[in-house]
């Protein structure tokens, strides 16, 4: 497998490529986050970023993400220009030899956490989703009464207690954590702004969002086939409805629907063990094995779940997901591809997220993306891969 590292670019990321080089990763996962959604990524800008990455000794392995404009997710108005711009960005990336594109179809937020610095045993911090704090945000801060149907009674009771005791700073901190799931360098909403964004999805349920997603796939996958690009959808994070918004990339059944909606090798999956792992119904080794042929990229991380729907981001080998079994499925798929003569048999992966440890505490890196915690994860994952690939000698 190809070891990669997510980097947010020279203007946004506090970790320079010179430090990333010390991790041993060979590939960079990057995007032009400075370009507003819906605009074309110019080929000269792509070429300049690729040159920067290669001059530092890396390959630009995966684009994460080429974002989908919210109007496409809502099927809002004439989308011809937005689809044309997306295809042109794909063509410009392919012209520069960047041919794996990770993206998501989550409405409004890319991911949702309630705590960006939850304490970890023996020191350090992690990202956490706390069900009662999310319920407090939805019911008491946003005033979304329908959210009461989304949580167990005991969670709602804890939410009310927390909200009554919370200071203005506590509530601001919760809003900041939730807004950190907005990607790139753009919009962060206050309560009124978030309500306005959510209102744009009124009347859009699961089936409507699925129809809009199918249209997106029909618009872009033929272009991907022509360009030699592999698109790979990232699962919902967390894999459940949030803020009254439907989530449609959350389960094994969802993935099967997506890959069948436009049945093409270019229509693939980013296997994110952390996102999918937060759903107790998801069997990650089974999902990895079932969809192995269409996995074009992997995010490897772990979560530890609580019965009420809360979860911590655990160390990479320490959570509820059997990471060794998942990696074995991916290595088996690589062997199958190699046996068919595929030159691109290797699957790029990255150590997804990581605990904030030691010198990274207070450094101001992106939530979930410190240097030391991810390096620890990469080292652990690398060890598993080496062990599984090592021939067993009996004697």
GROMACS .gro file of C-alpha atoms in nm:
model
  395
    1UNK     CA    1   0.000   0.000   0.000
    2UNK     CA    2   0.108   0.357  -0.066
    3UNK     CA    3   0.173   0.564   0.247
    4UNK     CA    4   0.030   0.913   0.209
    5UNK     CA    5  -0.018   1.216   0.431
    6UNK     CA    6  -0.287   1.483   0.420
    7UNK     CA    7  -0.146   1.832   0.380
    8UNK     CA    8  -0.360   2.145   0.359
    9UNK     CA    9  -0.114   2.347   0.154
   10UNK     CA   10   0.151   2.612   0.218
   11UNK     CA   11  -0.089   2.885   0.334
   12UNK     CA   12  -0.313   2.680   0.562
   13UNK     CA   13  -0.109   2.396   0.712
   14UNK     CA   14   0.128   2.458   1.003
   15UNK     CA   15   0.315   2.136   0.925
   16UNK     CA   16   0.560   2.195   0.638
   17UNK     CA   17   0.650   1.937   0.377
   18UNK     CA   18   1.001   1.917   0.524
   19UNK     CA   19   0.856   1.775   0.846
   20UNK     CA   20   0.619   1.543   0.663
   21UNK     CA   21   0.920   1.400   0.477
   22UNK     CA   22   1.050   1.272   0.811
   23UNK     CA   23   0.741   1.050   0.853
   24UNK     CA   24   0.848   0.823   0.568
   25UNK     CA   25   0.527   0.880   0.370
   26UNK     CA   26   0.580   0.897  -0.005
   27UNK     CA   27   0.253   1.055  -0.119
   28UNK     CA   28   0.068   1.376  -0.041
   29UNK     CA   29  -0.308   1.412  -0.023
   30UNK     CA   30  -0.390   1.772  -0.107
   31UNK     CA   31  -0.649   2.010  -0.251
   32UNK     CA   32  -0.662   2.370  -0.366
   33UNK     CA   33  -0.862   2.476  -0.063
   34UNK     CA   34  -0.822   2.843  -0.148
   35UNK     CA   35  -1.045   2.816  -0.457
   36UNK     CA   36  -1.415   2.876  -0.380
   37UNK     CA   37  -1.657   2.593  -0.436
   38UNK     CA   38  -1.795   2.570  -0.785
   39UNK     CA   39  -1.505   2.747  -0.956
   40UNK     CA   40  -1.267   2.576  -1.196
   41UNK     CA   41  -0.930   2.467  -1.062
   42UNK     CA   42  -0.696   2.625  -1.319
   43UNK     CA   43  -0.436   2.396  -1.468
   44UNK     CA   44  -0.147   2.638  -1.388
   45UNK     CA   45  -0.248   2.636  -1.019
   46UNK     CA   46  -0.262   2.256  -1.019
   47UNK     CA   47   0.077   2.239  -1.190
   48UNK     CA   48   0.231   2.480  -0.939
   49UNK     CA   49   0.102   2.279  -0.642
   50UNK     CA   50   0.218   1.953  -0.799
   51UNK     CA   51   0.562   2.101  -0.860
   52UNK     CA   52   0.582   2.215  -0.497
   53UNK     CA   53   0.493   1.866  -0.378
   54UNK     CA   54   0.736   1.693  -0.612
   55UNK     CA   55   1.020   1.934  -0.532
   56UNK     CA   56   0.982   1.823  -0.171
   57UNK     CA   57   1.028   1.461  -0.274
   58UNK     CA   58   0.665   1.345  -0.282
   59UNK     CA   59   0.401   1.238  -0.532
   60UNK     CA   60   0.061   1.411  -0.530
   61UNK     CA   61  -0.127   1.084  -0.481
   62UNK     CA   62  -0.487   1.189  -0.414
   63UNK     CA   63  -0.699   1.503  -0.435
   64UNK     CA   64  -0.898   1.548  -0.117
   65UNK     CA   65  -1.129   1.705  -0.190
   66UNK     CA   66  -1.264   1.841  -0.514
   67UNK     CA   67  -1.572   1.976  -0.337
   68UNK     CA   68  -1.927   1.958  -0.462
   69UNK     CA   69  -2.121   2.283  -0.447
   70UNK     CA   70  -2.418   2.281  -0.210
   71UNK     CA   71  -2.652   2.375  -0.495
   72UNK     CA   72  -2.572   2.041  -0.660
   73UNK     CA   73  -2.661   1.858  -0.339
   74UNK     CA   74  -2.992   2.046  -0.328
   75UNK     CA   75  -3.061   2.033  -0.706
   76UNK     CA   76  -3.101   2.408  -0.681
   77UNK     CA   77  -3.162   2.582  -1.014
   78UNK     CA   78  -2.965   2.550  -1.338
   79UNK     CA   79  -2.660   2.341  -1.251
   80UNK     CA   80  -2.507   2.318  -1.597
   81UNK     CA   81  -2.225   2.561  -1.522
   82UNK     CA   82  -2.141   2.393  -1.191
   83UNK     CA   83  -2.125   2.050  -1.355
   84UNK     CA   84  -1.919   2.185  -1.645
   85UNK     CA   85  -1.677   2.351  -1.402
   86UNK     CA   86  -1.641   2.030  -1.204
   87UNK     CA   87  -1.563   1.830  -1.517
   88UNK     CA   88  -1.313   2.094  -1.629
   89UNK     CA   89  -1.135   2.075  -1.294
   90UNK     CA   90  -1.122   1.697  -1.337
   91UNK     CA   91  -0.974   1.739  -1.683
   92UNK     CA   92  -0.713   1.985  -1.556
   93UNK     CA   93  -0.612   1.747  -1.278
   94UNK     CA   94  -0.587   1.454  -1.520
   95UNK     CA   95  -0.373   1.664  -1.755
   96UNK     CA   96  -0.126   1.702  -1.468
   97UNK     CA   97  -0.134   1.331  -1.387
   98UNK     CA   98  -0.346   1.352  -1.070
   99UNK     CA   99  -0.614   1.091  -1.120
  100UNK     CA  100  -0.761   0.987  -0.782
  101UNK     CA  101  -1.026   1.222  -0.643
  102UNK     CA  102  -1.180   1.182  -0.298
  103UNK     CA  103  -1.501   1.378  -0.234
  104UNK     CA  104  -1.807   1.363  -0.012
  105UNK     CA  105  -2.179   1.424  -0.045
  106UNK     CA  106  -2.254   1.543   0.310
  107UNK     CA  107  -2.490   1.841   0.326
  108UNK     CA  108  -2.349   2.159   0.488
  109UNK     CA  109  -2.086   2.001   0.717
  110UNK     CA  110  -1.800   1.770   0.621
  111UNK     CA  111  -1.777   1.615   0.966
  112UNK     CA  112  -1.922   1.681   1.310
  113UNK     CA  113  -1.758   1.669   1.654
  114UNK     CA  114  -1.858   1.829   1.982
  115UNK     CA  115  -1.510   1.826   2.140
  116UNK     CA  116  -1.185   1.909   1.961
  117UNK     CA  117  -0.961   1.840   2.261
  118UNK     CA  118  -1.113   1.564   2.473
  119UNK     CA  119  -0.855   1.430   2.720
  120UNK     CA  120  -0.683   1.100   2.649
  121UNK     CA  121  -0.552   0.866   2.918
  122UNK     CA  122  -0.185   0.938   3.000
  123UNK     CA  123  -0.203   1.276   2.833
  124UNK     CA  124  -0.289   1.428   2.499
  125UNK     CA  125  -0.626   1.501   2.340
  126UNK     CA  126  -0.856   1.356   2.077
  127UNK     CA  127  -1.168   1.447   1.883
  128UNK     CA  128  -1.495   1.334   2.040
  129UNK     CA  129  -1.862   1.324   1.949
  130UNK     CA  130  -2.074   1.353   2.262
  131UNK     CA  131  -2.440   1.267   2.199
  132UNK     CA  132  -2.587   1.479   2.478
  133UNK     CA  133  -2.385   1.786   2.378
  134UNK     CA  134  -2.499   1.745   2.017
  135UNK     CA  135  -2.857   1.714   2.141
  136UNK     CA  136  -2.811   2.030   2.351
  137UNK     CA  137  -2.686   2.211   2.043
  138UNK     CA  138  -2.973   2.096   1.822
  139UNK     CA  139  -3.259   2.133   2.068
  140UNK     CA  140  -3.156   2.424   2.290
  141UNK     CA  141  -2.915   2.632   2.082
  142UNK     CA  142  -3.060   2.585   1.734
  143UNK     CA  143  -3.414   2.549   1.863
  144UNK     CA  144  -3.478   2.247   1.642
  145UNK     CA  145  -3.763   2.081   1.830
  146UNK     CA  146  -3.781   1.794   1.581
  147UNK     CA  147  -3.438   1.685   1.706
  148UNK     CA  148  -3.608   1.549   2.018
  149UNK     CA  149  -3.713   1.254   1.803
  150UNK     CA  150  -3.350   1.179   1.713
  151UNK     CA  151  -3.216   1.110   2.064
  152UNK     CA  152  -3.303   0.875   2.351
  153UNK     CA  153  -3.478   1.031   2.649
  154UNK     CA  154  -3.177   0.994   2.877
  155UNK     CA  155  -2.961   1.181   2.626
  156UNK     CA  156  -3.218   1.462   2.606
  157UNK     CA  157  -3.225   1.486   2.985
  158UNK     CA  158  -2.845   1.517   3.004
  159UNK     CA  159  -2.860   1.774   2.723
  160UNK     CA  160  -3.102   1.991   2.919
  161UNK     CA  161  -2.888   1.972   3.232
  162UNK     CA  162  -2.574   2.065   3.037
  163UNK     CA  163  -2.743   2.356   2.862
  164UNK     CA  164  -2.878   2.502   3.184
  165UNK     CA  165  -2.534   2.487   3.347
  166UNK     CA  166  -2.335   2.596   3.040
  167UNK     CA  167  -2.177   2.940   3.029
  168UNK     CA  168  -2.177   3.153   2.717
  169UNK     CA  169  -1.815   3.046   2.666
  170UNK     CA  170  -1.919   2.679   2.687
  171UNK     CA  171  -2.185   2.732   2.423
  172UNK     CA  172  -1.946   2.926   2.201
  173UNK     CA  173  -1.693   2.645   2.234
  174UNK     CA  174  -1.952   2.390   2.126
  175UNK     CA  175  -2.052   2.600   1.824
  176UNK     CA  176  -1.685   2.638   1.730
  177UNK     CA  177  -1.629   2.262   1.748
  178UNK     CA  178  -1.928   2.187   1.529
  179UNK     CA  179  -1.835   2.459   1.279
  180UNK     CA  180  -1.485   2.313   1.251
  181UNK     CA  181  -1.646   2.051   1.027
  182UNK     CA  182  -1.678   2.309   0.753
  183UNK     CA  183  -1.396   2.241   0.507
  184UNK     CA  184  -1.129   2.469   0.370
  185UNK     CA  185  -1.089   2.833   0.462
  186UNK     CA  186  -1.441   2.955   0.401
  187UNK     CA  187  -1.773   3.000   0.579
  188UNK     CA  188  -1.816   2.955   0.952
  189UNK     CA  189  -2.172   3.020   1.066
  190UNK     CA  190  -2.321   3.165   1.379
  191UNK     CA  191  -2.650   3.018   1.500
  192UNK     CA  192  -2.860   3.237   1.271
  193UNK     CA  193  -2.637   3.161   0.974
  194UNK     CA  194  -2.652   2.787   1.036
  195UNK     CA  195  -3.031   2.798   1.065
  196UNK     CA  196  -3.042   2.977   0.728
  197UNK     CA  197  -2.823   2.711   0.566
  198UNK     CA  198  -3.030   2.429   0.710
  199UNK     CA  199  -3.352   2.591   0.587
  200UNK     CA  200  -3.225   2.556   0.230
  201UNK     CA  201  -3.261   2.180   0.273
  202UNK     CA  202  -3.625   2.195   0.379
  203UNK     CA  203  -3.814   1.925   0.193
  204UNK     CA  204  -3.500   1.733   0.098
  205UNK     CA  205  -3.511   1.390   0.256
  206UNK     CA  206  -3.316   1.073   0.198
  207UNK     CA  207  -3.471   0.985  -0.138
  208UNK     CA  208  -3.441   1.339  -0.273
  209UNK     CA  209  -3.074   1.358  -0.172
  210UNK     CA  210  -3.013   1.019  -0.331
  211UNK     CA  211  -3.168   1.140  -0.655
  212UNK     CA  212  -2.947   1.448  -0.651
  213UNK     CA  213  -2.641   1.232  -0.586
  214UNK     CA  214  -2.731   0.997  -0.870
  215UNK     CA  215  -2.752   1.297  -1.101
  216UNK     CA  216  -2.405   1.409  -0.991
  217UNK     CA  217  -2.264   1.064  -1.065
  218UNK     CA  218  -2.433   1.058  -1.406
  219UNK     CA  219  -2.280   1.395  -1.486
  220UNK     CA  220  -1.921   1.321  -1.380
  221UNK     CA  221  -1.848   0.948  -1.397
  222UNK     CA  222  -1.851   0.929  -1.780
  223UNK     CA  223  -1.595   1.213  -1.780
  224UNK     CA  224  -1.391   1.026  -1.519
  225UNK     CA  225  -1.389   0.718  -1.741
  226UNK     CA  226  -1.268   0.920  -2.038
  227UNK     CA  227  -0.997   1.091  -1.831
  228UNK     CA  228  -0.872   0.782  -1.649
  229UNK     CA  229  -0.982   0.928  -1.315
  230UNK     CA  230  -1.104   0.724  -1.020
  231UNK     CA  231  -1.362   0.902  -0.805
  232UNK     CA  232  -1.396   0.773  -0.449
  233UNK     CA  233  -1.672   0.892  -0.217
  234UNK     CA  234  -1.593   0.950   0.150
  235UNK     CA  235  -1.851   0.815   0.398
  236UNK     CA  236  -2.058   1.039   0.624
  237UNK     CA  237  -1.896   1.144   0.949
  238UNK     CA  238  -2.063   1.051   1.176
  239UNK     CA  239  -2.270   0.797   0.985
  240UNK     CA  240  -2.611   0.920   1.102
  241UNK     CA  241  -2.853   1.202   1.027
  242UNK     CA  242  -2.731   1.530   1.178
  243UNK     CA  243  -2.914   1.862   1.220
  244UNK     CA  244  -3.216   1.721   1.042
  245UNK     CA  245  -3.007   1.657   0.731
  246UNK     CA  246  -3.017   1.314   0.569
  247UNK     CA  247  -2.695   1.118   0.540
  248UNK     CA  248  -2.679   0.870   0.254
  249UNK     CA  249  -2.321   0.732   0.267
  250UNK     CA  250  -2.336   0.572   0.611
  251UNK     CA  251  -2.380   0.197   0.575
  252UNK     CA  252  -2.299  -0.111   0.370
  253UNK     CA  253  -2.639  -0.078   0.200
  254UNK     CA  254  -2.567   0.287   0.114
  255UNK     CA  255  -2.234   0.196  -0.044
  256UNK     CA  256  -2.392  -0.080  -0.249
  257UNK     CA  257  -2.654   0.166  -0.376
  258UNK     CA  258  -2.391   0.427  -0.471
  259UNK     CA  259  -2.165   0.185  -0.657
  260UNK     CA  260  -2.467   0.046  -0.841
  261UNK     CA  261  -2.619   0.385  -0.923
  262UNK     CA  262  -2.355   0.427  -1.194
  263UNK     CA  263  -2.184   0.091  -1.218
  264UNK     CA  264  -1.832   0.180  -1.328
  265UNK     CA  265  -1.480   0.118  -1.197
  266UNK     CA  266  -1.445   0.498  -1.196
  267UNK     CA  267  -1.721   0.520  -0.933
  268UNK     CA  268  -1.549   0.404  -0.619
  269UNK     CA  269  -1.512   0.430  -0.243
  270UNK     CA  270  -1.279   0.593   0.004
  271UNK     CA  271  -1.280   0.334   0.281
  272UNK     CA  272  -1.280   0.545   0.598
  273UNK     CA  273  -1.271   0.305   0.890
  274UNK     CA  274  -1.328   0.587   1.138
  275UNK     CA  275  -1.638   0.730   0.974
  276UNK     CA  276  -1.802   0.395   0.903
  277UNK     CA  277  -1.675   0.256   1.232
  278UNK     CA  278  -1.889   0.498   1.434
  279UNK     CA  279  -2.200   0.305   1.322
  280UNK     CA  280  -2.232  -0.009   1.540
  281UNK     CA  281  -2.408  -0.190   1.255
  282UNK     CA  282  -2.111  -0.158   1.021
  283UNK     CA  283  -1.876  -0.456   0.997
  284UNK     CA  284  -1.562  -0.295   0.858
  285UNK     CA  285  -1.369  -0.608   0.756
  286UNK     CA  286  -1.681  -0.732   0.572
  287UNK     CA  287  -1.730  -0.394   0.400
  288UNK     CA  288  -1.363  -0.386   0.300
  289UNK     CA  289  -1.388  -0.737   0.155
  290UNK     CA  290  -1.722  -0.685  -0.021
  291UNK     CA  291  -1.627  -0.362  -0.196
  292UNK     CA  292  -1.253  -0.423  -0.227
  293UNK     CA  293  -1.251  -0.398  -0.605
  294UNK     CA  294  -1.391  -0.044  -0.589
  295UNK     CA  295  -1.179   0.089  -0.302
  296UNK     CA  296  -0.948   0.350  -0.453
  297UNK     CA  297  -0.826   0.515  -0.131
  298UNK     CA  298  -0.830   0.432   0.240
  299UNK     CA  299  -0.847   0.642   0.556
  300UNK     CA  300  -0.734   0.422   0.843
  301UNK     CA  301  -0.831   0.528   1.194
  302UNK     CA  302  -1.030   0.389   1.483
  303UNK     CA  303  -1.312   0.488   1.716
  304UNK     CA  304  -1.435   0.369   2.051
  305UNK     CA  305  -1.814   0.383   2.076
  306UNK     CA  306  -2.046   0.438   2.371
  307UNK     CA  307  -2.399   0.290   2.389
  308UNK     CA  308  -2.567   0.633   2.360
  309UNK     CA  309  -2.409   0.708   2.019
  310UNK     CA  310  -2.109   0.901   2.149
  311UNK     CA  311  -1.759   0.804   2.039
  312UNK     CA  312  -1.392   0.891   2.086
  313UNK     CA  313  -1.130   0.882   1.817
  314UNK     CA  314  -0.909   0.606   1.954
  315UNK     CA  315  -0.549   0.523   1.877
  316UNK     CA  316  -0.528   0.357   1.537
  317UNK     CA  317  -0.508  -0.002   1.666
  318UNK     CA  318  -0.699   0.040   1.990
  319UNK     CA  319  -1.064   0.108   1.901
  320UNK     CA  320  -1.363  -0.110   1.817
  321UNK     CA  321  -1.264  -0.180   1.456
  322UNK     CA  322  -1.044  -0.482   1.384
  323UNK     CA  323  -0.783  -0.285   1.191
  324UNK     CA  324  -0.569  -0.591   1.125
  325UNK     CA  325  -0.859  -0.764   0.949
  326UNK     CA  326  -0.933  -0.452   0.743
  327UNK     CA  327  -0.571  -0.421   0.634
  328UNK     CA  328  -0.562  -0.791   0.547
  329UNK     CA  329  -0.863  -0.740   0.316
  330UNK     CA  330  -0.690  -0.446   0.145
  331UNK     CA  331  -0.366  -0.638   0.100
  332UNK     CA  332  -0.559  -0.932  -0.043
  333UNK     CA  333  -0.722  -0.695  -0.293
  334UNK     CA  334  -0.383  -0.556  -0.391
  335UNK     CA  335  -0.262  -0.910  -0.455
  336UNK     CA  336  -0.566  -0.978  -0.677
  337UNK     CA  337  -0.498  -0.660  -0.875
  338UNK     CA  338  -0.131  -0.746  -0.910
  339UNK     CA  339  -0.222  -1.092  -1.036
  340UNK     CA  340  -0.430  -0.938  -1.316
  341UNK     CA  341  -0.136  -0.726  -1.427
  342UNK     CA  342  -0.272  -0.391  -1.309
  343UNK     CA  343   0.009  -0.140  -1.294
  344UNK     CA  344  -0.181   0.067  -1.037
  345UNK     CA  345  -0.249  -0.222  -0.803
  346UNK     CA  346  -0.131  -0.039  -0.489
  347UNK     CA  347  -0.400   0.132  -0.278
  348UNK     CA  348  -0.305   0.469  -0.130
  349UNK     CA  349  -0.391   0.511   0.236
  350UNK     CA  350  -0.330   0.770   0.499
  351UNK     CA  351  -0.326   0.758   0.878
  352UNK     CA  352  -0.647   0.947   0.935
  353UNK     CA  353  -0.658   1.185   1.227
  354UNK     CA  354  -0.450   1.131   1.536
  355UNK     CA  355  -0.423   1.229   1.898
  356UNK     CA  356  -0.266   1.565   1.977
  357UNK     CA  357   0.044   1.464   2.169
  358UNK     CA  358   0.355   1.623   2.315
  359UNK     CA  359   0.493   1.912   2.105
  360UNK     CA  360   0.178   1.935   1.893
  361UNK     CA  361  -0.034   2.048   2.187
  362UNK     CA  362  -0.103   2.416   2.131
  363UNK     CA  363   0.064   2.422   1.790
  364UNK     CA  364  -0.263   2.514   1.621
  365UNK     CA  365  -0.277   2.238   1.361
  366UNK     CA  366  -0.608   2.144   1.199
  367UNK     CA  367  -0.833   1.947   1.437
  368UNK     CA  368  -0.740   1.581   1.406
  369UNK     CA  369  -0.430   1.655   1.198
  370UNK     CA  370  -0.130   1.693   1.431
  371UNK     CA  371   0.213   1.564   1.335
  372UNK     CA  372   0.303   1.331   1.623
  373UNK     CA  373  -0.031   1.155   1.663
  374UNK     CA  374  -0.058   1.078   1.294
  375UNK     CA  375   0.305   0.967   1.283
  376UNK     CA  376   0.230   0.725   1.567
  377UNK     CA  377  -0.065   0.594   1.367
  378UNK     CA  378   0.137   0.559   1.048
  379UNK     CA  379   0.408   0.367   1.231
  380UNK     CA  380   0.152   0.130   1.383
  381UNK     CA  381  -0.026   0.073   1.053
  382UNK     CA  382   0.305   0.025   0.873
  383UNK     CA  383   0.399  -0.242   1.126
  384UNK     CA  384   0.073  -0.430   1.070
  385UNK     CA  385   0.123  -0.420   0.693
  386UNK     CA  386   0.481  -0.543   0.714
  387UNK     CA  387   0.381  -0.825   0.947
  388UNK     CA  388   0.091  -0.939   0.727
  389UNK     CA  389   0.307  -0.928   0.415
  390UNK     CA  390   0.587  -1.128   0.577
  391UNK     CA  391   0.598  -1.495   0.475
  392UNK     CA  392   0.538  -1.740   0.757
  393UNK     CA  393   0.805  -2.009   0.793
  394UNK     CA  394   0.725  -2.322   0.985
  395UNK     CA  395   0.999  -2.544   1.113
   0.00000   0.00000   0.00000
